[in-house]
PDB file of C-alpha atoms in Angstrom:
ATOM      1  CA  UNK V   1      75.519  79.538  83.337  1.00 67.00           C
ATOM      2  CA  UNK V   2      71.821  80.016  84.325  1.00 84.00           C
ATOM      3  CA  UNK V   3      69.399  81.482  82.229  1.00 93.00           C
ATOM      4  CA  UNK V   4      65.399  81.410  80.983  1.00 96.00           C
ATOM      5  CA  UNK V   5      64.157  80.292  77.929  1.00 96.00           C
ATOM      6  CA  UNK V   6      60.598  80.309  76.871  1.00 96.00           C
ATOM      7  CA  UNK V   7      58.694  77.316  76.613  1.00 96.00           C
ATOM      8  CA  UNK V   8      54.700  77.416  75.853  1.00 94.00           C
ATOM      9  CA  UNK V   9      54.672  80.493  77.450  1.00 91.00           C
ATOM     10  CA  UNK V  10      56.462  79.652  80.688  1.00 96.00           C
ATOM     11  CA  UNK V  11      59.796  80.794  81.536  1.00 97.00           C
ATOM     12  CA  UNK V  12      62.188  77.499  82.452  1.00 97.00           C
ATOM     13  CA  UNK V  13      65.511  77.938  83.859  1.00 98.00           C
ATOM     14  CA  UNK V  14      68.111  76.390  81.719  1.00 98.00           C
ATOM     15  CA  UNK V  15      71.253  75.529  82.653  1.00 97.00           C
ATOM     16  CA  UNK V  16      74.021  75.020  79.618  1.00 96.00           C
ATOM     17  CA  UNK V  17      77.935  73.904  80.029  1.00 96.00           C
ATOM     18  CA  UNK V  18      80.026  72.985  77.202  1.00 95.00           C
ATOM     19  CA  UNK V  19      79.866  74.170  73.680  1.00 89.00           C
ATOM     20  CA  UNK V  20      80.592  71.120  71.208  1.00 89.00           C
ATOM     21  CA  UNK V  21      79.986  67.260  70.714  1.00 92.00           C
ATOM     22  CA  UNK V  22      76.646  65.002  71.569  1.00 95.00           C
ATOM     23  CA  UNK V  23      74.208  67.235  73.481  1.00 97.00           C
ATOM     24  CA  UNK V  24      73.599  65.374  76.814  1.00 98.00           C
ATOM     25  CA  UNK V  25      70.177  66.672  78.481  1.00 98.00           C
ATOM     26  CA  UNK V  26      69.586  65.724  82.077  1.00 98.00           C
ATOM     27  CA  UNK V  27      65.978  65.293  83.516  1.00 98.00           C
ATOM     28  CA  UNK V  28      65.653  65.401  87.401  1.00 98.00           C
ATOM     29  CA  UNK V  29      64.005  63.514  89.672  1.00 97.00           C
ATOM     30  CA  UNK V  30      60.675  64.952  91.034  1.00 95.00           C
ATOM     31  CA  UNK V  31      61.636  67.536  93.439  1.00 92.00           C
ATOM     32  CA  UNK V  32      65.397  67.608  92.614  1.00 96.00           C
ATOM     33  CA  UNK V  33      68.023  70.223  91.645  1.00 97.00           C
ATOM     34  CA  UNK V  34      69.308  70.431  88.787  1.00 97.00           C
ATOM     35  CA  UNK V  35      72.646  71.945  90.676  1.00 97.00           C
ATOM     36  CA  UNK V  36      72.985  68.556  92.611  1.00 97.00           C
ATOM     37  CA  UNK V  37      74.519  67.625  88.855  1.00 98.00           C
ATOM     38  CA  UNK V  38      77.348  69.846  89.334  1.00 97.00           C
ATOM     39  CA  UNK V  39      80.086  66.521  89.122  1.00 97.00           C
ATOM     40  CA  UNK V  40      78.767  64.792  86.636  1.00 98.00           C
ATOM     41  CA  UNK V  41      78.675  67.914  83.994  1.00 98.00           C
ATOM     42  CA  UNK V  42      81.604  69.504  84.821  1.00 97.00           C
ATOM     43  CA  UNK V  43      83.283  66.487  83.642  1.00 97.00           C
ATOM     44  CA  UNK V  44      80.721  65.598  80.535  1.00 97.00           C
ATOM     45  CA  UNK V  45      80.643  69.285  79.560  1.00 97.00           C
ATOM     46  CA  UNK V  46      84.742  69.339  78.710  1.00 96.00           C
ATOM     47  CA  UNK V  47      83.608  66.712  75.679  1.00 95.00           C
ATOM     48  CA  UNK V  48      79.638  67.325  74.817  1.00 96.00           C
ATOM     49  CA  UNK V  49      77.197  70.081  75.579  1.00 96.00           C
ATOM     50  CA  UNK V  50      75.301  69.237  78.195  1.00 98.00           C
ATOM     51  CA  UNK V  51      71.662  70.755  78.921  1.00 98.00           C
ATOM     52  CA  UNK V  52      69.755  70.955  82.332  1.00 98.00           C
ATOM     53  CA  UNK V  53      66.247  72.357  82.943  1.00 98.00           C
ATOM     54  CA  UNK V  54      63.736  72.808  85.943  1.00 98.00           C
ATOM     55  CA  UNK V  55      60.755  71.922  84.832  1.00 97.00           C
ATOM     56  CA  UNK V  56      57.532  74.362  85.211  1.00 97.00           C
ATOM     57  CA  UNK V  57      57.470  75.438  88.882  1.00 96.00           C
ATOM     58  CA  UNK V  58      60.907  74.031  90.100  1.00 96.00           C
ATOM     59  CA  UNK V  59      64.128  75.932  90.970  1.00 96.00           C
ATOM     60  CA  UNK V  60      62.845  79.369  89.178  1.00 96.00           C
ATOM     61  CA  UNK V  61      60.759  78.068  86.669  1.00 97.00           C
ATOM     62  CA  UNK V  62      57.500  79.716  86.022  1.00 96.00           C
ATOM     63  CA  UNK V  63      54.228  77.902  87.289  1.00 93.00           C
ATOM     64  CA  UNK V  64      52.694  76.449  84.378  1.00 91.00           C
ATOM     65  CA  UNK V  65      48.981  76.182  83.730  1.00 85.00           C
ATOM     66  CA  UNK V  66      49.488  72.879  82.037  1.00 83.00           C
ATOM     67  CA  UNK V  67      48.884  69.704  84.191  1.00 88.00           C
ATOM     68  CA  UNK V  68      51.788  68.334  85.107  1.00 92.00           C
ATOM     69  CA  UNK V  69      52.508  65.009  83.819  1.00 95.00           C
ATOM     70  CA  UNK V  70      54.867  63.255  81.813  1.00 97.00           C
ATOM     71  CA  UNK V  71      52.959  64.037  78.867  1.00 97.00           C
ATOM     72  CA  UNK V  72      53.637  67.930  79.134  1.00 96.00           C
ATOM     73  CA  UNK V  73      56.993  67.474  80.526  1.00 97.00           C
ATOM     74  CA  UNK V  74      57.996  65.516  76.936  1.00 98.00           C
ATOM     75  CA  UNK V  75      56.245  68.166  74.894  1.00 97.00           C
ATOM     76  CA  UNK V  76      58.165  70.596  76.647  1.00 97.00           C
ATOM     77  CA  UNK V  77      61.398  69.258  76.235  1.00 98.00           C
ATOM     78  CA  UNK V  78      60.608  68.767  72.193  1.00 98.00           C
ATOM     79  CA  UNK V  79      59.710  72.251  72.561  1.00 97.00           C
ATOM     80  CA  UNK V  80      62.622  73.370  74.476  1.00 98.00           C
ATOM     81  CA  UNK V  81      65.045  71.596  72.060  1.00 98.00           C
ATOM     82  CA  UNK V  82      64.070  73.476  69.216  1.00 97.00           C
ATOM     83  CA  UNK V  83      64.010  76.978  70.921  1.00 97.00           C
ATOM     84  CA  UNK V  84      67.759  76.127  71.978  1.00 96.00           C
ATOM     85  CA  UNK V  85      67.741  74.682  68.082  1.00 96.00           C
ATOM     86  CA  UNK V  86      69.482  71.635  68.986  1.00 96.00           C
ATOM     87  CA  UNK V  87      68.928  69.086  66.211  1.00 92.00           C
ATOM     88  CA  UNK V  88      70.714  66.431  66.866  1.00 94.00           C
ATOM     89  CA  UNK V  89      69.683  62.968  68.562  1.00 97.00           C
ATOM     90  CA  UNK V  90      70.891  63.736  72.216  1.00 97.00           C
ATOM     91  CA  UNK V  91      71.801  61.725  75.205  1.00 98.00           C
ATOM     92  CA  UNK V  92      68.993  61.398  77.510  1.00 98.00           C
ATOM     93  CA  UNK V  93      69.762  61.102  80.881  1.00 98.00           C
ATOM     94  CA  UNK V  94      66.653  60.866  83.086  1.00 98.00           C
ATOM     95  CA  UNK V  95      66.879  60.178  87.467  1.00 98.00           C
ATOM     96  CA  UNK V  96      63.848  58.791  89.202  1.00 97.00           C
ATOM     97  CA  UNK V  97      60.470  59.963  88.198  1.00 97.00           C
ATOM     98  CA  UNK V  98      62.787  62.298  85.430  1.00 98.00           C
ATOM     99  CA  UNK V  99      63.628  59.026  84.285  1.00 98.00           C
ATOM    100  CA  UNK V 100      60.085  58.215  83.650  1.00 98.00           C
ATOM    101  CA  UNK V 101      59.974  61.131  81.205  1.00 98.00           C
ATOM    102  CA  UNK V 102      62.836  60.606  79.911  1.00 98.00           C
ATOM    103  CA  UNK V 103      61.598  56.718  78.839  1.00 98.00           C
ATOM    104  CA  UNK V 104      58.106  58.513  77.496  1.00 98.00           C
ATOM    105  CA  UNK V 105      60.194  60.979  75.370  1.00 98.00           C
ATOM    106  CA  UNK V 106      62.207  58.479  73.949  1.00 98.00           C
ATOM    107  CA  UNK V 107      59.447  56.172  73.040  1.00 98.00           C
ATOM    108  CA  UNK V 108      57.795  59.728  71.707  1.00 98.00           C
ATOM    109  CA  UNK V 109      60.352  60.748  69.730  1.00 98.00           C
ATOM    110  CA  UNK V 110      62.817  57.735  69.060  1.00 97.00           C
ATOM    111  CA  UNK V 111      64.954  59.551  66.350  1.00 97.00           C
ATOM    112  CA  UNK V 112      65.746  62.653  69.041  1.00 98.00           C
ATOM    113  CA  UNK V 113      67.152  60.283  70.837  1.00 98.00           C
ATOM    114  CA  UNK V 114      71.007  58.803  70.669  1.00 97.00           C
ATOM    115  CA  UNK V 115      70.814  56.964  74.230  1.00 97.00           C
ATOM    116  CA  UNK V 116      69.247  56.611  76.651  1.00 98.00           C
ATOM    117  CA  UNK V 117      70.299  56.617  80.506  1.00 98.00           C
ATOM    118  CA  UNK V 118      68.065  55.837  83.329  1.00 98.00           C
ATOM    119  CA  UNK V 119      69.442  56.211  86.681  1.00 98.00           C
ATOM    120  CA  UNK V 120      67.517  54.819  89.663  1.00 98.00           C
ATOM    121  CA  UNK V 121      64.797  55.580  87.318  1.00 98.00           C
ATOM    122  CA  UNK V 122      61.144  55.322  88.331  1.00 97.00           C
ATOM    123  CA  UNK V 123      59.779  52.251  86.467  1.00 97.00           C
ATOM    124  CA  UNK V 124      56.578  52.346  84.425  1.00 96.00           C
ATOM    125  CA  UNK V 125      55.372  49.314  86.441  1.00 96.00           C
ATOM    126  CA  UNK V 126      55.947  51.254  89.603  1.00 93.00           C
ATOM    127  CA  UNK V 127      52.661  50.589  90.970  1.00 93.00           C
ATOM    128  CA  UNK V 128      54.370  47.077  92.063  1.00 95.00           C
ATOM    129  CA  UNK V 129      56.209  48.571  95.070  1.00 94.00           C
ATOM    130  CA  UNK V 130      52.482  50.168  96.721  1.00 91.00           C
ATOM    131  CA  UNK V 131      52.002  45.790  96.927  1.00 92.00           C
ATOM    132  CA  UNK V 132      54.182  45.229  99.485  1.00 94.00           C
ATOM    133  CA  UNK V 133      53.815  44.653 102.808  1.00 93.00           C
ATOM    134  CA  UNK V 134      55.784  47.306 104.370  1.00 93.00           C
ATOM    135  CA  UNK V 135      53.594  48.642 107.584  1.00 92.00           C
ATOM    136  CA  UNK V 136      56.563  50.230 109.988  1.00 92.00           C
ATOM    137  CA  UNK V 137      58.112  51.916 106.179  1.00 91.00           C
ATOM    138  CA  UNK V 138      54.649  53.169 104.947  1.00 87.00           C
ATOM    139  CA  UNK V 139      53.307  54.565 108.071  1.00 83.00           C
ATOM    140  CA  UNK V 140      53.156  58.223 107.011  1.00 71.00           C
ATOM    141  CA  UNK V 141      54.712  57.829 103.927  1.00 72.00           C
ATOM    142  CA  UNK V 142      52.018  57.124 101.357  1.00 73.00           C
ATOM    143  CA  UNK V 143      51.307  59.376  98.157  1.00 75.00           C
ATOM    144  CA  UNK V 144      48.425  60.466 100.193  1.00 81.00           C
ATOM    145  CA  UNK V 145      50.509  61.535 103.582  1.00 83.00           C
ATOM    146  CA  UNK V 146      53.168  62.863 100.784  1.00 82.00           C
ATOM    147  CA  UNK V 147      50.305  64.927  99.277  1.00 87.00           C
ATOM    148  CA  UNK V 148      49.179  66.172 102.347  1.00 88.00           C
ATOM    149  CA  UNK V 149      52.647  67.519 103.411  1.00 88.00           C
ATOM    150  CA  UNK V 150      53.431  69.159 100.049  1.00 90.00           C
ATOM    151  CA  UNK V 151      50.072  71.291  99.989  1.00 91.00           C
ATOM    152  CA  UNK V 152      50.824  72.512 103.511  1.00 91.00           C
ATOM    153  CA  UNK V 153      54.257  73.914 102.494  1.00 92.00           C
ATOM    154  CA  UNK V 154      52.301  75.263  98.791  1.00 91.00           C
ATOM    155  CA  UNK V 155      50.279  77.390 100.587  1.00 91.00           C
ATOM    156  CA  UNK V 156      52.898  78.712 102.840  1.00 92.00           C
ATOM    157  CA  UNK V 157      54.957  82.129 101.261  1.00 90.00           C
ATOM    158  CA  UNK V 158      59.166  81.249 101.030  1.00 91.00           C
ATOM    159  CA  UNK V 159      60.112  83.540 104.176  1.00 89.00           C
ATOM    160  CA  UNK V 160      57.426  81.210 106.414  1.00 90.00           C
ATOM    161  CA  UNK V 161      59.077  78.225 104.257  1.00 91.00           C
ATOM    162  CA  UNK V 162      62.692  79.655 105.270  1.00 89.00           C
ATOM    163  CA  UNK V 163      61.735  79.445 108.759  1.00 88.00           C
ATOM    164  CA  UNK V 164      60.115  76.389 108.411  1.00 86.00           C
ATOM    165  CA  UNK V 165      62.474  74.035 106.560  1.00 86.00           C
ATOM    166  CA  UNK V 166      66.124  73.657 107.851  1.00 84.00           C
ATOM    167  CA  UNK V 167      67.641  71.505 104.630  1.00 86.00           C
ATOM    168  CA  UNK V 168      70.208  69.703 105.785  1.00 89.00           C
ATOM    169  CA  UNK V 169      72.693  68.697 102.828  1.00 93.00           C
ATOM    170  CA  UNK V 170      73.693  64.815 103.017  1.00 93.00           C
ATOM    171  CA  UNK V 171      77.607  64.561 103.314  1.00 94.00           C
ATOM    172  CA  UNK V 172      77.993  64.291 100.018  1.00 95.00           C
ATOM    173  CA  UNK V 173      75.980  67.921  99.132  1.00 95.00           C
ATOM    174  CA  UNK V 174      78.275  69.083 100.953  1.00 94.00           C
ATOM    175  CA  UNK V 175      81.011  67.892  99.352  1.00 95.00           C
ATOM    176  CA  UNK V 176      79.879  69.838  96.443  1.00 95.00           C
ATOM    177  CA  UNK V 177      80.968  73.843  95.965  1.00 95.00           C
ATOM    178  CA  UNK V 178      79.923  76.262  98.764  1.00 96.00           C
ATOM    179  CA  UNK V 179      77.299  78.360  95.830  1.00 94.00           C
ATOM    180  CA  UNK V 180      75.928  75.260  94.943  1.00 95.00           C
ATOM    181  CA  UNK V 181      74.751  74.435  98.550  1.00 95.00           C
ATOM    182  CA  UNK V 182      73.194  77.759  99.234  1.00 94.00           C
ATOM    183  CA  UNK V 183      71.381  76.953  95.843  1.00 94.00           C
ATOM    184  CA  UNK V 184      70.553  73.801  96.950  1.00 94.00           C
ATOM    185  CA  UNK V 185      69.533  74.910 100.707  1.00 92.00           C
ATOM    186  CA  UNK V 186      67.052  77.635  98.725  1.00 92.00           C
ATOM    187  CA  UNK V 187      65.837  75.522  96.526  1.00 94.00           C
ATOM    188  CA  UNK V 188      63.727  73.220  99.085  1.00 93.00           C
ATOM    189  CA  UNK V 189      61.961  76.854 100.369  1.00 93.00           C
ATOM    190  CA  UNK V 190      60.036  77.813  96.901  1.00 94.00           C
ATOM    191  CA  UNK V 191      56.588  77.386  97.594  1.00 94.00           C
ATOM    192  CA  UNK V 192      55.963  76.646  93.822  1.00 94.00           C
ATOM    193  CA  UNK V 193      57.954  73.433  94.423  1.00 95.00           C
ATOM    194  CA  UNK V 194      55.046  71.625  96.402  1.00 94.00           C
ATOM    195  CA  UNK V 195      52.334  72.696  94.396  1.00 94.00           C
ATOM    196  CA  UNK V 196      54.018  71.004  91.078  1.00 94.00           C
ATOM    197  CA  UNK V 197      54.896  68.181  93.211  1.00 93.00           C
ATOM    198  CA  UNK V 198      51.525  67.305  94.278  1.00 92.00           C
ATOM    199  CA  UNK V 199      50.457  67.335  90.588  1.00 92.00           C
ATOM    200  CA  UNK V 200      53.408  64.983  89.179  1.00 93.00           C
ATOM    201  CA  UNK V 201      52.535  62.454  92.398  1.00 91.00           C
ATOM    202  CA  UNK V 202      48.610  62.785  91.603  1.00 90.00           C
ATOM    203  CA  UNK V 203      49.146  61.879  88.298  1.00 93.00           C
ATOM    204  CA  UNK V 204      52.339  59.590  87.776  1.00 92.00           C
ATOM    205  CA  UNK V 205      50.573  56.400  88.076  1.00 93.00           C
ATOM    206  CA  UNK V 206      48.417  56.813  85.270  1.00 96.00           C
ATOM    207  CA  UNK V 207      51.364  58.140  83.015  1.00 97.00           C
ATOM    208  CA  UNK V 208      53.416  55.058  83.849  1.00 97.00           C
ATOM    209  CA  UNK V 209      50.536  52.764  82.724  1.00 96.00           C
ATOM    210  CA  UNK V 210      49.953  55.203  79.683  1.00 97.00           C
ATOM    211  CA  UNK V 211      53.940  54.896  78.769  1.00 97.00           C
ATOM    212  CA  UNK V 212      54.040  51.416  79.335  1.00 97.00           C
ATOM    213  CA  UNK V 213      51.495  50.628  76.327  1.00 96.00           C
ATOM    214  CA  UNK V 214      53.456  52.499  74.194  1.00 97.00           C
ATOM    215  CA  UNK V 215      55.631  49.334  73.622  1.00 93.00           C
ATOM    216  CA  UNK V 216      59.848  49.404  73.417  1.00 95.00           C
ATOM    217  CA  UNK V 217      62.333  51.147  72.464  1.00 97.00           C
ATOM    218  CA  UNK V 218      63.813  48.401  69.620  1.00 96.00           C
ATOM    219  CA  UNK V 219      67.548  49.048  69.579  1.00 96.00           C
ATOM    220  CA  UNK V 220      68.036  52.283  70.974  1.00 97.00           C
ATOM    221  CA  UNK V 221      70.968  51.731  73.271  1.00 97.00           C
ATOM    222  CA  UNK V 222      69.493  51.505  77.042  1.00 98.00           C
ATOM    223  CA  UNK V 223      72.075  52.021  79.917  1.00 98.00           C
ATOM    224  CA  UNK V 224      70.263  50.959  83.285  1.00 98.00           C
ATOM    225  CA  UNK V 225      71.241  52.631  86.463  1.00 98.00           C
ATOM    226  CA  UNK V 226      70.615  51.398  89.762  1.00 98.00           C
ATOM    227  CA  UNK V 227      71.305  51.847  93.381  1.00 98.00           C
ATOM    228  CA  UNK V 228      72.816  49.297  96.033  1.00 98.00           C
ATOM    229  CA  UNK V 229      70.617  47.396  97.641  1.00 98.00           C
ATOM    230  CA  UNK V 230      72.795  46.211 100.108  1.00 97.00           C
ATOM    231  CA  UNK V 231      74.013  49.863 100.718  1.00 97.00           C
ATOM    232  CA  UNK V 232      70.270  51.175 101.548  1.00 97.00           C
ATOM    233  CA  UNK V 233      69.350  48.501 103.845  1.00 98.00           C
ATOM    234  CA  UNK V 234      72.732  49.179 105.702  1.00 97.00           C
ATOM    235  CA  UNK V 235      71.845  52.913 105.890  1.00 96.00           C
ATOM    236  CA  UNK V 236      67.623  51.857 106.817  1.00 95.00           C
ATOM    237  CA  UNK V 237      68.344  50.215 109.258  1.00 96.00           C
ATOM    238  CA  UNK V 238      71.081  52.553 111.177  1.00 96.00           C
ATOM    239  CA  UNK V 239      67.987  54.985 111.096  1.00 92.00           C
ATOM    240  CA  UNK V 240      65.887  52.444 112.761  1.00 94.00           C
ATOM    241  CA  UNK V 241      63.773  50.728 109.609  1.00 95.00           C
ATOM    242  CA  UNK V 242      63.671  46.705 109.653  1.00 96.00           C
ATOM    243  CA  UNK V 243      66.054  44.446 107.696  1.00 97.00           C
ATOM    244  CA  UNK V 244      62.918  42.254 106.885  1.00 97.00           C
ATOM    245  CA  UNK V 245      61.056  45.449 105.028  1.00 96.00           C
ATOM    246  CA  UNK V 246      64.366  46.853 103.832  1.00 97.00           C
ATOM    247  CA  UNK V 247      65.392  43.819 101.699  1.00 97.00           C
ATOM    248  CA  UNK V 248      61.512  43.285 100.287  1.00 97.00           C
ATOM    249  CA  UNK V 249      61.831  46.423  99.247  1.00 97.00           C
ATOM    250  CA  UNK V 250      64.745  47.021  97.607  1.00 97.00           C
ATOM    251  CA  UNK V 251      64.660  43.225  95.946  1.00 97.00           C
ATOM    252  CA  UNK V 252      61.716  44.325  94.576  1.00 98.00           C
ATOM    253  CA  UNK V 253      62.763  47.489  93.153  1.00 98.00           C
ATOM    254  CA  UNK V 254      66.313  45.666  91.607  1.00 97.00           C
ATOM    255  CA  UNK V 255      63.906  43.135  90.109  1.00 98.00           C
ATOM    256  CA  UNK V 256      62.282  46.647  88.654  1.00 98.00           C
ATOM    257  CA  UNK V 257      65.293  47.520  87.484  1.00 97.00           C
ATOM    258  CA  UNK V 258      66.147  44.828  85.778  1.00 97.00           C
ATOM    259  CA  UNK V 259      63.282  44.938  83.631  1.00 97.00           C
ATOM    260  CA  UNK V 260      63.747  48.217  82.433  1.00 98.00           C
ATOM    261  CA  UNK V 261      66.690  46.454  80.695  1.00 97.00           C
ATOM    262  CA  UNK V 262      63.863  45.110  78.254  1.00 97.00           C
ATOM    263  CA  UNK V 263      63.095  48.213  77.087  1.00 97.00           C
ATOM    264  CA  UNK V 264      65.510  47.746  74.192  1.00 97.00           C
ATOM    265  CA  UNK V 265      67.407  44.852  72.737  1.00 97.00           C
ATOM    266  CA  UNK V 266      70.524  46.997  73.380  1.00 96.00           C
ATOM    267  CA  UNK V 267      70.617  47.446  76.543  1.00 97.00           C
ATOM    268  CA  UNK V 268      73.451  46.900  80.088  1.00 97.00           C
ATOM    269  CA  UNK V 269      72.276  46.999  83.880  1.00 98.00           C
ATOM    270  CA  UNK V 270      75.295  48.758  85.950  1.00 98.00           C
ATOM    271  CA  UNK V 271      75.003  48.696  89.507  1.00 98.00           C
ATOM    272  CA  UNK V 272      76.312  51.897  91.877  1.00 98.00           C
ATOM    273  CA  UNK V 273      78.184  50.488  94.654  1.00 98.00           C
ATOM    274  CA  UNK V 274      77.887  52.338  97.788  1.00 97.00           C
ATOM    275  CA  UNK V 275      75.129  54.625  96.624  1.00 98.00           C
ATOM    276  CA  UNK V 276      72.013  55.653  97.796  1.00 96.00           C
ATOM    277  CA  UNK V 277      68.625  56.450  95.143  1.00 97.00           C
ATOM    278  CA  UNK V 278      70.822  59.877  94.344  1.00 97.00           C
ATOM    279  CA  UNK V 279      73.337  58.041  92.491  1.00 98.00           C
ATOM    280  CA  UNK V 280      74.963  61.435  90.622  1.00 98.00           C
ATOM    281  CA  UNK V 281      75.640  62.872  94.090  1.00 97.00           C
ATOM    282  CA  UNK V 282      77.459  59.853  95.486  1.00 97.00           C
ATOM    283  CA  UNK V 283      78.608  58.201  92.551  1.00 98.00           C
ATOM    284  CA  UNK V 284      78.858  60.271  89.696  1.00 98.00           C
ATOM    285  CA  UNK V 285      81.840  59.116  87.946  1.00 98.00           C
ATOM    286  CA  UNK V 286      79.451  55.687  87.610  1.00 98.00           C
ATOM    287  CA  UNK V 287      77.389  57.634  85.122  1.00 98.00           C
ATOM    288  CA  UNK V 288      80.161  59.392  83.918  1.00 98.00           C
ATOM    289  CA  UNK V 289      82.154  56.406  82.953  1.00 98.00           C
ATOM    290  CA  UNK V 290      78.315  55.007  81.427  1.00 98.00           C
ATOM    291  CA  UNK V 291      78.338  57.935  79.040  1.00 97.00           C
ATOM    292  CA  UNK V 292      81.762  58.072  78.137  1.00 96.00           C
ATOM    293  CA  UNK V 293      81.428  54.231  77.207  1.00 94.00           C
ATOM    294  CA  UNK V 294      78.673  55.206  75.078  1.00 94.00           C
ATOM    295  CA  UNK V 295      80.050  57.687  73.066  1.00 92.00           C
ATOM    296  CA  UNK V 296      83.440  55.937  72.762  1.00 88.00           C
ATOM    297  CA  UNK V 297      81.385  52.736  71.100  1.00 87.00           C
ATOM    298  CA  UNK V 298      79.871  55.340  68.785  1.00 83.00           C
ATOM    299  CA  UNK V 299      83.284  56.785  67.851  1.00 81.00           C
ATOM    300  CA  UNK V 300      84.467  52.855  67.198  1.00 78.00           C
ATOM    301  CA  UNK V 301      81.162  52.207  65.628  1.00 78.00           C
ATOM    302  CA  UNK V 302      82.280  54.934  62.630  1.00 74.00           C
ATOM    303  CA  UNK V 303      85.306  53.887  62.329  1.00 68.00           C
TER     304      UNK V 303
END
């Protein structure tokens, strides 16, 4: 069930399933739904608690006056686990630039933190991937172009945005329960969603150098999340992108990946067959099974 809690002033829309066991909190990608989750905590949620937010300005979160950056998103999320007064190291979960925060919050606050999963996560050496020499698959697609886009649609009201945007849900959205798409379809026309946007994109290079000094995580048991590579070249190039670019790409952001297993001396790199960056829409019972590994090693562990 949805409902607002306040954080720092600013209303965030919580979402909360389950009542007992580990608290698992999810942190989204940058300009994701928390509702695309629905799979993945209906299942968790019969065994932990599991939390979801919006961040300031997403879903129906209230616009913040704080800059947004990873360093307000982590105070936030301190913040927002003691209003909920949950205690207890938690299972982070963090997807794509969430996973970003997620990897600043842990190396913030190292005891809050049971686990931590990182799913297609953005890495803190991201800056690599602007290298490459991708001319047909950066043509219009830069931060700047992305920038550009997103303050067109801020300064647009939702009905003009309505009109405007016609989401269309991936096959696997729409796989998902009939509520949940219309949330999903709305989502995408909130005018607040572009202006936070352009400040997580203006500032998310300098965060990832800023959380990369802050060293490792030591032992703190790291589960590594990543897409199939072979899977998105397949799918780039049956929408017209070349193999060449494709493969640079994505064996550069694998060889990311794979480094974000040296965050932590306990650590595992599982690989999402068949599934695009949005691994907990088309494979969520890969980071099901990841967290219900987890907490079965911690039940052993006690024993």
């Amino acid at each position: 069930m949805n409902h607002f809690v306040k954080v720092f002033e600013t209303e965030l829309e919580v979402k909360r399933k389950g009542e007992h066991g580990i608290p698992i909190v999810i942190m989204t990608g940058m300009g994701c739904s928390f509702e695309e989750w629905h799979e993945v905590t209906e299942k968790l949620s019969v065994t932990n608690q599991v939390i979801l937010y919006h961040r300031p300005g997403i879903g129906r979160s209230e616009q913040s006056q704080r800059t947004r950056n990873t360093e307000a998103t982590v105070r936030e999320l301190k913040e927002l686990l003691y209003v909920l007064r949950i205690d207890s190291p938690i299972i982070l979960l963090g997807h794509s630039y969430g996973g970003l925060c997620a990897q600043h919050f842990a190396k913030r606050y190292p005891s809050d933190v049971a686990a931590l999963v990182l799913i297609d996560s953005t890495s803190h050496d991201s800056e690599r991937l602007d290298t490459l020499d991708l001319p047909i698959m950066n043509e219009g697609a830069s931060d700047e172009d992305w920038l550009k886009q997103c303050e067109a649609y801020a300064e647009q009201t939702e009905s003009a945005l309505t009109q405007c945007i016609q989401t269309v849900l991936t096959p696997n959205q729409r796989k998902l329960p009939s509520d949940v798409q219309a949330e999903l379809i709305q989502f995408f026309q909130r005018p607040n969603l572009y202006k936070t946007m352009m400040d997580e994109v203006k500032n998310w290079h300098a965060d990832a150098r800023f959380i990369k000094q802050l060293g490792s995580l030591g032992s703190m048991p790291v589960y590594v999340i990543g897409r199939d590579a072979d899977h998105e070249v397949e799918q780039g190039q049956l929408n017209g992108l070349p193999e060449s670019e494709l493969k640079l790409l994505e064996a550069t952001w694998h060889q990311l990946m794979r480094e974000q297993t040296m965050l932590s001396i306990t650590s595992k790199l599982v690989i999402a067959e068949r599934s695009s960056h949005a691994v907990h829409v088309d494979r969520p019972d890969v980071i099901i099974s990841v967290v219900e590994e987890h907490m079965y090693q911690m039940t052993q562990a006690l024993k």
